[in-house]
Amino acid sequence: MQMMTRDVLLEMEQEEEDDEDGDIGDVPASRRPFLRPHTLPSSLELDIRDQMMVSSFGTLGSQQDFQSPEFEEFNGQPDSLFFNDGHRRIDFVLVYEDESRKETNKKGSNEKQRRKRQAYESNLIHDGLQLEATRSVLDDKLVFVKVHAPWEVLCTYAEIMHIKLPLKPNDLKTRASAFSNFNWFTKVLQVDESIIKPEQEFFTAPFERNRMNDFYIRDRDTFFNPATRSRIVYFILSRIKYQVRDNVKKFGINKLVSSGIYKAAFPLHDCNFGCPSEDFSCPNERYLLYREWAHPRSIYKKQPLDLIRKYYGEKIGIYFAWLGYYTQMLLLAAVVGVACFLYGYVNRNDCTWSKEVCHPDIGGKIIMCPQCDRLCPFWKLNITCESSKKLCIFDSFGTLVFAVFMGVWVTLFLEFWKRRQAELEYEWDTVELQQEEQARPEYEARCTHVVINEITQEEERVPFTTWGKCIRIALCASAVLFWILLIIASVIGIIVYRLSLFIVFSAKLPKNSNGTDPIQKYLTPQTATSVTASLISFVIIMILNIIYEKVAIMITNFELPRTQTDYENSLTMKMFLFQFVNYYSSCFYIAFFKGKFVGYPGDPVYWLGKYRNEECDPGGCLLELTTQLTIIMGGKAIWNNIQEVLLPWVKNLIGRCRTVSGSEKITPRWEQDYHLQLMGRLGLFYEYLEMIIQFGFVTLFVASFPLAPLLALVNNILEIRVDAWKMTTQYRRMVPEKAQDIGAWQPIMQGIAILAVVTNAMIIAFTSDMIPRLVYYWSFSVPPYGDHTHYTMEGYINNTLSFFNVADFRNRSKGNPYSGLGDHTTCRYRDFRHPPGHPQEYKHNIYYWHVIAAKLAFIIVMEHVIYSVKFFISYAIPDVSKSTKSKIKREKYLTQKLLHENHLKDITKNMGVIAEKIVEAVDNNLRPKLE
């Protein structure tokens, strides 16, 4: 490959335009080398450094210094993926608007943009890429620059990027599956192999140009598949320079797109998703993915993961593999959850304590104390009849069984996913990916400080010193903490809203239930407050999400992680920490704080010295927690589907309407793709985030809502196909990226799994009424504490409601606020305290201490049992299966053996040539003497 040793750069004056943001590349060129590979062999590194370093800078005197792409007319072949010559494949497309044809032509600004673009394209040509420009068929202001990487460029950068490529076909035999006898059943779920043929497996190794003969090269045009070609070209585009100003370099296609010099940059889809290409050389992979993966009729089929990985890259492939596996495991959880729900539903009529609440002679005669000061009236217990019936469905023995099951289920899911992930690492050649990953160009641009590597004892450049790194970490941590405190402040605001609104509803809604008016039956003050507060909480969550998303990206950019994996992991931790507080804080409040610190009617606890703390229903706060989870999970699923389906579809529809005048014209593939939506490099990040938040709802609070796994299962089945549909039909093809695993999401899920055991145990102990009921049944329903001759739940409601003397009400210095609200002398409230007149009146009674002891014992026993089972499962199930370990070792051995044998053959061949030359030389020297 012939590369010119001088790049074309622009020396430009100060200007007020896109470069003021300076997101990358704002480092004096004299203070750092550019594009220093971190893992290159020294000889190759020096060779490439010599080719890519800038030897001099100068003011561009004329346009003759530029090498520009040649303009070609569209050849009328809409499915073509090649230049007009039909041989050079289009690996990437750049789109810009011709400055000379812009309607608002600012000569100064447009001229500078044009010169930057020309300098950039000239440097692309200098670096070995081949360009061809074509004007738009529908809009003559748009120009499409098609980029092709020739063989020499691909080989050079494949070695720089340590890309693994085929050595020889894999001849290892695969073991028969243990479920091979059930192939007749699973065949219906499999993708038809006659339509999507299985990929041939190869032994692979990092590409080296000096060992090119060792690789399985049958055809140079297909040795690098389209995804690999696009990845290599994007690597080059991200690092090519286009300007120097005040000795500061500007570089990279991302900078040019964000500043408006280019409108877009993307690889091409290989065909239309609705019909196969007319070009017989086209593999029609997009059409096959739409037909067998994204189409609704394929909703029951397994995903063609190998084809997804081949077309979109390993990063997207591993996401869909994880999402599919998570959905499969949810099927088991959903079945058990529905069974527990049906158990509660069938036995709801046998709920003795609910019957007592609804009974007119029991609940109808129990007068409850006001739950707020002055405005709240006395109320009868039976107005909570309907909510108590619903509570019987969720607060049953099945809930305890399901909570224990989910603690084991989440461990099984994580451990089996590790095994599946290890299999994909082997099959997709990502076992040693960490050694291959290159530094981000934004990181390379700021490497100005020289340090000594502790391992190699050689000089290397880093973006900041240790002290500078500490300052950045402190600033970023402070920013994250500030936003978390802001979320907590919003939660406190919601709590204050609940307290204020409860007073209003208590004063306005009916006080008694006659059993006929549906409003009186269902719309109690507690229910109205809970539903409205949950809706407002959901709206605030969505607003804060939008704001913090931008803040988290800004903080992560300021941190300047080295690799793309480090960048995404850092952003992942920030976003999840925020989302965790944002989504789950209201649920934690209802589950563990509401109704726990309320005092008693004569001495209530006040929030901020003004608002009286809110209380739970007589049956506890479990039903309210269920309501909160239902609204947030359901609202989040609806909102996300609107964003994922309607938003890109509407945008594409608007784009098509704008170009309707030229709709009858035949448009090329690159122009069709340009009018699709941009996914963005963080598009997959938000898909992961959505699913992990759902995973938290399914595991952390599942004891209060057994149907959560079922809702998640239905949502995920649709989510897989919706994501597939939008990627294949609504979005441009993304740049393929490598990924070894799901990154920081794995430890996040492990942390959620550990926390879920604690939260579910505490929900059953402190939020539900199960422990007080069990204590009453086994201890306080029979002598010496009870009056019944046998164990029973009769009398439970009367036993768990304490008495209060109305004359003891006080409102600080204002006297008794309820003196004019009837002739009630006593009222009841939810607590375990001694009645008035007792030597220890209003102090906690023996029942309270029995319940507390039982709750603590239950939490300790449940946690230790589940953690023991989790530890045993984690120990018993290895992260990598024995067969996968054997395959990895076997492939590594055969690969090394193959390379060694080929190397020996080359040496033997060279030695034979040398020996022949020596013999021939000796023979030539001896022959004259003999003559």
PDB file of C-alpha atoms in Angstrom, residues 72-80 84 134-135 137 146 666-670:
ATOM      1  CA  GLU A  72     -20.397   9.989 -10.773  1.00  0.00           C
ATOM      2  CA  GLU A  73     -24.044   9.948 -11.799  1.00  0.00           C
ATOM      3  CA  PHE A  74     -26.405   7.400 -10.260  1.00  0.00           C
ATOM      4  CA  ASN A  75     -26.391   4.364 -12.543  1.00  0.00           C
ATOM      5  CA  GLY A  76     -30.066   3.519 -11.963  1.00  0.00           C
ATOM      6  CA  GLN A  77     -29.449   0.350  -9.936  1.00  0.00           C
ATOM      7  CA  PRO A  78     -31.284   0.880  -6.615  1.00  0.00           C
ATOM      8  CA  ASP A  79     -30.005  -2.336  -5.004  1.00  0.00           C
ATOM      9  CA  SER A  80     -26.351  -1.851  -5.898  1.00  0.00           C
ATOM     10  CA  ASN A  84     -20.352   2.595 -10.473  1.00  0.00           C
ATOM     11  CA  THR A 134     -22.945  11.060  -6.209  1.00  0.00           C
ATOM     12  CA  ARG A 135     -25.618  13.732  -6.002  1.00  0.00           C
ATOM     13  CA  VAL A 137     -31.774  11.883  -6.800  1.00  0.00           C
ATOM     14  CA  LYS A 146     -19.191   6.501  -0.881  1.00  0.00           C
ATOM     15  CA  ILE A 666     -35.749   5.321  -8.414  1.00  0.00           C
ATOM     16  CA  THR A 667     -33.522   6.028  -5.412  1.00  0.00           C
ATOM     17  CA  PRO A 668     -30.259   4.248  -4.612  1.00  0.00           C
ATOM     18  CA  ARG A 669     -29.684   2.195  -1.489  1.00  0.00           C
ATOM     19  CA  TRP A 670     -27.599   4.913   0.214  1.00  0.00           C
TER      20      TRP A 670
END
